[in-house]
mmCIF file of C-alpha atoms in Angstrom:
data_model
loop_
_atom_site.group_PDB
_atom_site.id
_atom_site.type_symbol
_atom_site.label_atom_id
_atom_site.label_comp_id
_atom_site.label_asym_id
_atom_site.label_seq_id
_atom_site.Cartn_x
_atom_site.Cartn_y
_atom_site.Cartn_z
ATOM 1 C CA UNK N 1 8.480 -13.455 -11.382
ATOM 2 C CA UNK N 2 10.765 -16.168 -10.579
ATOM 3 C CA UNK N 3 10.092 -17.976 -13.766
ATOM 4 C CA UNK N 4 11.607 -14.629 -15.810
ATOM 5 C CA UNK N 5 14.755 -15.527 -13.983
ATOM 6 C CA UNK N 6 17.066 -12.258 -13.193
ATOM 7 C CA UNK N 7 15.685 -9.185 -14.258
ATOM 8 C CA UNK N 8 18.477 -6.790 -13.040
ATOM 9 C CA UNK N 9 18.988 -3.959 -15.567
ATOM 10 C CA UNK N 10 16.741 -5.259 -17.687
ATOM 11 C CA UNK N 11 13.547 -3.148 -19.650
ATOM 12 C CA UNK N 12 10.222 -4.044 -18.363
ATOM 13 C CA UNK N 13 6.875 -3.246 -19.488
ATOM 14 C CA UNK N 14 4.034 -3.034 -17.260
ATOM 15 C CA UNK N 15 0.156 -2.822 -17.950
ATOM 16 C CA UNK N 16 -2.375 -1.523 -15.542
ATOM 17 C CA UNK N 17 -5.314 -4.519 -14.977
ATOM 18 C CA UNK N 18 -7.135 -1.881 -13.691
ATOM 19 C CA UNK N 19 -7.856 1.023 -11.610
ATOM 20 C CA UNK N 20 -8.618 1.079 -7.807
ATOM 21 C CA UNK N 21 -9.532 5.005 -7.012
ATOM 22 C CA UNK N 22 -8.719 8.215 -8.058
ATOM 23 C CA UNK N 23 -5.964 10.256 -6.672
ATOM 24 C CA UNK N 24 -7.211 12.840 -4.240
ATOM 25 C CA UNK N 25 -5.169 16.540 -4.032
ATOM 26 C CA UNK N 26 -4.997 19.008 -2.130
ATOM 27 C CA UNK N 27 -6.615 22.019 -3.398
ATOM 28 C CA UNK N 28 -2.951 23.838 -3.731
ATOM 29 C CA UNK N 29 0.653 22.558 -3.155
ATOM 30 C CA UNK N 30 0.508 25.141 0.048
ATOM 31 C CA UNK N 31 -2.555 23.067 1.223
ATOM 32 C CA UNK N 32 -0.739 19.790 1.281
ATOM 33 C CA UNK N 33 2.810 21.338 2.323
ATOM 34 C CA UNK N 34 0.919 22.942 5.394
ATOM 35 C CA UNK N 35 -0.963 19.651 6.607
ATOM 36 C CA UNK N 36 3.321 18.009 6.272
ATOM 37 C CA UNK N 37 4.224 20.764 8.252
ATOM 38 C CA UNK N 38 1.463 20.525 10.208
ATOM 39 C CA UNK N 39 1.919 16.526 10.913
ATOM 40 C CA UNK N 40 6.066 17.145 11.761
ATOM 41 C CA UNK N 41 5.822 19.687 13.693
ATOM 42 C CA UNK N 42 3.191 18.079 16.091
ATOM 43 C CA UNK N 43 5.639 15.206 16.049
ATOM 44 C CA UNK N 44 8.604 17.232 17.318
ATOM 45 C CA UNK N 45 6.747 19.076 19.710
ATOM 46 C CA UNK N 46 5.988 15.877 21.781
ATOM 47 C CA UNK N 47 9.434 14.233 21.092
ATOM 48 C CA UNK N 48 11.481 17.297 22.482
ATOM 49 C CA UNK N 49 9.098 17.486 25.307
ATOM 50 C CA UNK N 50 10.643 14.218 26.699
ATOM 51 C CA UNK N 51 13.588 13.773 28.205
ATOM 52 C CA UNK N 52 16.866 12.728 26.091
ATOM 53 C CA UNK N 53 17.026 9.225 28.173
ATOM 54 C CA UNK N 54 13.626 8.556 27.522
ATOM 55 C CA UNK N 55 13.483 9.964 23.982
ATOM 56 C CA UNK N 56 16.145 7.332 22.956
ATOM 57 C CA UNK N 57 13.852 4.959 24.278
ATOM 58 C CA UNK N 58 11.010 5.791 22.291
ATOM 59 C CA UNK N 59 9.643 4.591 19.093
ATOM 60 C CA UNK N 60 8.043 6.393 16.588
ATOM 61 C CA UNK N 61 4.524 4.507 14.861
ATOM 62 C CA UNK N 62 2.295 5.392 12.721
ATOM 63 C CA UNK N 63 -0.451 4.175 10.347
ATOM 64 C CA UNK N 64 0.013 4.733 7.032
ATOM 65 C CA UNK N 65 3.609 4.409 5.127
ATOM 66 C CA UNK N 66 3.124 8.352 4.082
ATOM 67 C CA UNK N 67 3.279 9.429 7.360
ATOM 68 C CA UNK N 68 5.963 7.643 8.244
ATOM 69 C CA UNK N 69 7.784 8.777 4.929
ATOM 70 C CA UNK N 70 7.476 12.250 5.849
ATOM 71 C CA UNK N 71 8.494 12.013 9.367
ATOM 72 C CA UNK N 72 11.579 10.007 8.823
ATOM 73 C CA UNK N 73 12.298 12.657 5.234
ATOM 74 C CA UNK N 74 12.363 15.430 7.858
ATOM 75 C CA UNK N 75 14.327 14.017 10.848
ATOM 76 C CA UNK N 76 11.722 14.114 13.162
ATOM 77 C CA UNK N 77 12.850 11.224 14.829
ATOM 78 C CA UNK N 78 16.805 11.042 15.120
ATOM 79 C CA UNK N 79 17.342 10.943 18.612
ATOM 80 C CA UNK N 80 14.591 7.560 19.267
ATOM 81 C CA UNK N 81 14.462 4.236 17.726
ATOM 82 C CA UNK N 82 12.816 4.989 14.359
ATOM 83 C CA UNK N 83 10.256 5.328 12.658
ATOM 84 C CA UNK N 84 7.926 2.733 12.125
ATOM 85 C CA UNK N 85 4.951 1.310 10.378
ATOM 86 C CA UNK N 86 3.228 -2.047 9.745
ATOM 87 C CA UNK N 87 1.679 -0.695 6.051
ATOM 88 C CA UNK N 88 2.487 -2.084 2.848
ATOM 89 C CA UNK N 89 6.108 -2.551 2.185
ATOM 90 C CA UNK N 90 6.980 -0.286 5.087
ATOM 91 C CA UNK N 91 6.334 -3.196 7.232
ATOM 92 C CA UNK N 92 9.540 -5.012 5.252
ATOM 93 C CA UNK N 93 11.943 -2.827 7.407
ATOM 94 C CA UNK N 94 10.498 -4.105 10.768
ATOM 95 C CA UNK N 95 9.940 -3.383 13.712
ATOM 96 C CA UNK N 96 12.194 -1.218 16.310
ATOM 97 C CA UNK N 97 15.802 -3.202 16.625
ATOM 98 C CA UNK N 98 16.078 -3.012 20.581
ATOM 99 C CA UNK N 99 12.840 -3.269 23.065
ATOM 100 C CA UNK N 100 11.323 0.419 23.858
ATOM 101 C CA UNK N 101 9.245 1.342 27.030
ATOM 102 C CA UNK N 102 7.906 4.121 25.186
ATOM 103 C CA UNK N 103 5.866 5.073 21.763
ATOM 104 C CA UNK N 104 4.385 8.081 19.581
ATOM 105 C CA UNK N 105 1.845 6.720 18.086
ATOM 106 C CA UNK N 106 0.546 9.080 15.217
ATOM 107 C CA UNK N 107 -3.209 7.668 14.748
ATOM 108 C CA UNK N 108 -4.964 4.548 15.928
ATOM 109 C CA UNK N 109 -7.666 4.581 18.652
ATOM 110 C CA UNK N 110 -7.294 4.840 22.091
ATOM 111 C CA UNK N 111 -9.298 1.779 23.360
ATOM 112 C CA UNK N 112 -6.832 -0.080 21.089
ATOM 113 C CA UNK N 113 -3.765 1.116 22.492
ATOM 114 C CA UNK N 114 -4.989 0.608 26.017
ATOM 115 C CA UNK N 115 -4.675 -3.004 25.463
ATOM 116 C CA UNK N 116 -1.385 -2.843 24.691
ATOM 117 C CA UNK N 117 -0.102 0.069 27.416
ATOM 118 C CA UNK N 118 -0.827 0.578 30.539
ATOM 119 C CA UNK N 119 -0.417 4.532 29.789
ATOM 120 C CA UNK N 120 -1.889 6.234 27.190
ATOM 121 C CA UNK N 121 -1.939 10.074 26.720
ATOM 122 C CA UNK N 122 -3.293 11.760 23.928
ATOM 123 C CA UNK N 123 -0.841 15.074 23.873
ATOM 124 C CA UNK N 124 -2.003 16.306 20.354
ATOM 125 C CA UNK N 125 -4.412 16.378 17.183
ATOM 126 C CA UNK N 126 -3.100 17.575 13.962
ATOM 127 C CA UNK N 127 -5.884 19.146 11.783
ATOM 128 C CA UNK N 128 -5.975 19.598 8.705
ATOM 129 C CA UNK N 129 -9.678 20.134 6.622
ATOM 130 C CA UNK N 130 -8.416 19.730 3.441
ATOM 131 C CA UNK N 131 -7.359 15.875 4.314
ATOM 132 C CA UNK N 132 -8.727 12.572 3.436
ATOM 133 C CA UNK N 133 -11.776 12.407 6.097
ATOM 134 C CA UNK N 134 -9.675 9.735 8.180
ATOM 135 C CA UNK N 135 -6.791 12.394 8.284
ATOM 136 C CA UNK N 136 -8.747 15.383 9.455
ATOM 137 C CA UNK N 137 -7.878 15.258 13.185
ATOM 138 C CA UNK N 138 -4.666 13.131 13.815
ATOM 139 C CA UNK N 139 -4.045 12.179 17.027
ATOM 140 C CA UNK N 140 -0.309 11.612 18.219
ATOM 141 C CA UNK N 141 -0.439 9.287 21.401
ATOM 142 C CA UNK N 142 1.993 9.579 23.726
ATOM 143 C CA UNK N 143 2.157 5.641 25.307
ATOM 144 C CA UNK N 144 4.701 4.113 28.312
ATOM 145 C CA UNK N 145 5.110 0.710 29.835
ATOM 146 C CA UNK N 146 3.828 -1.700 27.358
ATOM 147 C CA UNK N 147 1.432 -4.261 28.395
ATOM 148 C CA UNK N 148 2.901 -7.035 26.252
ATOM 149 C CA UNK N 149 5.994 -8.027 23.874
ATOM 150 C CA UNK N 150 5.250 -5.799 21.460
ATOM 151 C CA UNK N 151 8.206 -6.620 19.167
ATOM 152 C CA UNK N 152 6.484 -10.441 19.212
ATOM 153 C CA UNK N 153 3.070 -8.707 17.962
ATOM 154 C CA UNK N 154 4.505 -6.948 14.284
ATOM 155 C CA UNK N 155 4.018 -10.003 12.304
ATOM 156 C CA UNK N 156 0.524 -10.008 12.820
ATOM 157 C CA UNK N 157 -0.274 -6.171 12.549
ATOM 158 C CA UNK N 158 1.267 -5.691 8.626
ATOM 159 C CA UNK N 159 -1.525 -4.652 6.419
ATOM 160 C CA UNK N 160 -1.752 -3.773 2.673
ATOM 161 C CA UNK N 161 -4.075 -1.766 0.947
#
């Protein structure tokens, strides 16, 4: 776009190349306000079983930008370093601004986070059957003591699809 030169205020018109899926819905509105509900309040659960010292020492992950959407929307993570997520342009506001010794990590696989932690907990699974099959049983990791820099590793984790 740099060749249109500044486009601020200005009318554009876009035109669809083409179409990647269809949407997929929840059956009702309840449906897909339950499985939010559902997601938060698994989230707050574990973050107000920690202590306040090592809540503000946590950071918040997860692996999709609508997840993280919702959780920072409703609060859920005030008292720790953020929300955070290394999905499309989600991964544009970075990674936690000061170093964290602890993580909620909504999703990913265990073996994975092993490599990075030396503890890793799984301390819930949201449910939900109406999800997206990925989605159906999302587990929120509770990790400590990171194994390496993680801060260093963010570049190389965005993905966009």
């Amino acid at each position: 776009f740099a060749e249109l030169g500044d486009l601020y205020g200005k009318a554009l018109v876009l035109e669809f190349l083409e179409k990647i899926r269809d949407q997929r819905r929840f059956a009702t509105p309840a449906a897909l306000a339950e499985q939010i509900g559902l997601d938060v309040a698994c989230t707050r659960a574990v973050l107000a079983s920690l202590s306040p010292e090592e809540r503000a020492a946590t950071a918040v992950f997860t692996q999709n930008y609508g997840t993280a959407g919702a959780l920072e929307w409703y609060g859920v993570a005030r008292d720790t370093l953020g929300v955070h997520t290394a999905h499309n342009s989600y991964f544009l506001w970075g990674p936690p601004a000061a170093p964290f010794t602890t993580a909620l990590v909504v999703g990913d696989e265990e073996d994975d986070l092993r490599e990075l932690f030396h503890e890793v907990e799984l301390v819930r699974v949201s449910r939900c059957e109406q999800a997206m099959p990925e989605r159906r049983a999302l587990p929120l990791w509770l990790c400590r003591d990171p194994r390496v820099d993680l801060l260093e590793r963010w570049e190389g984790w965005k993905h966009f699809e």
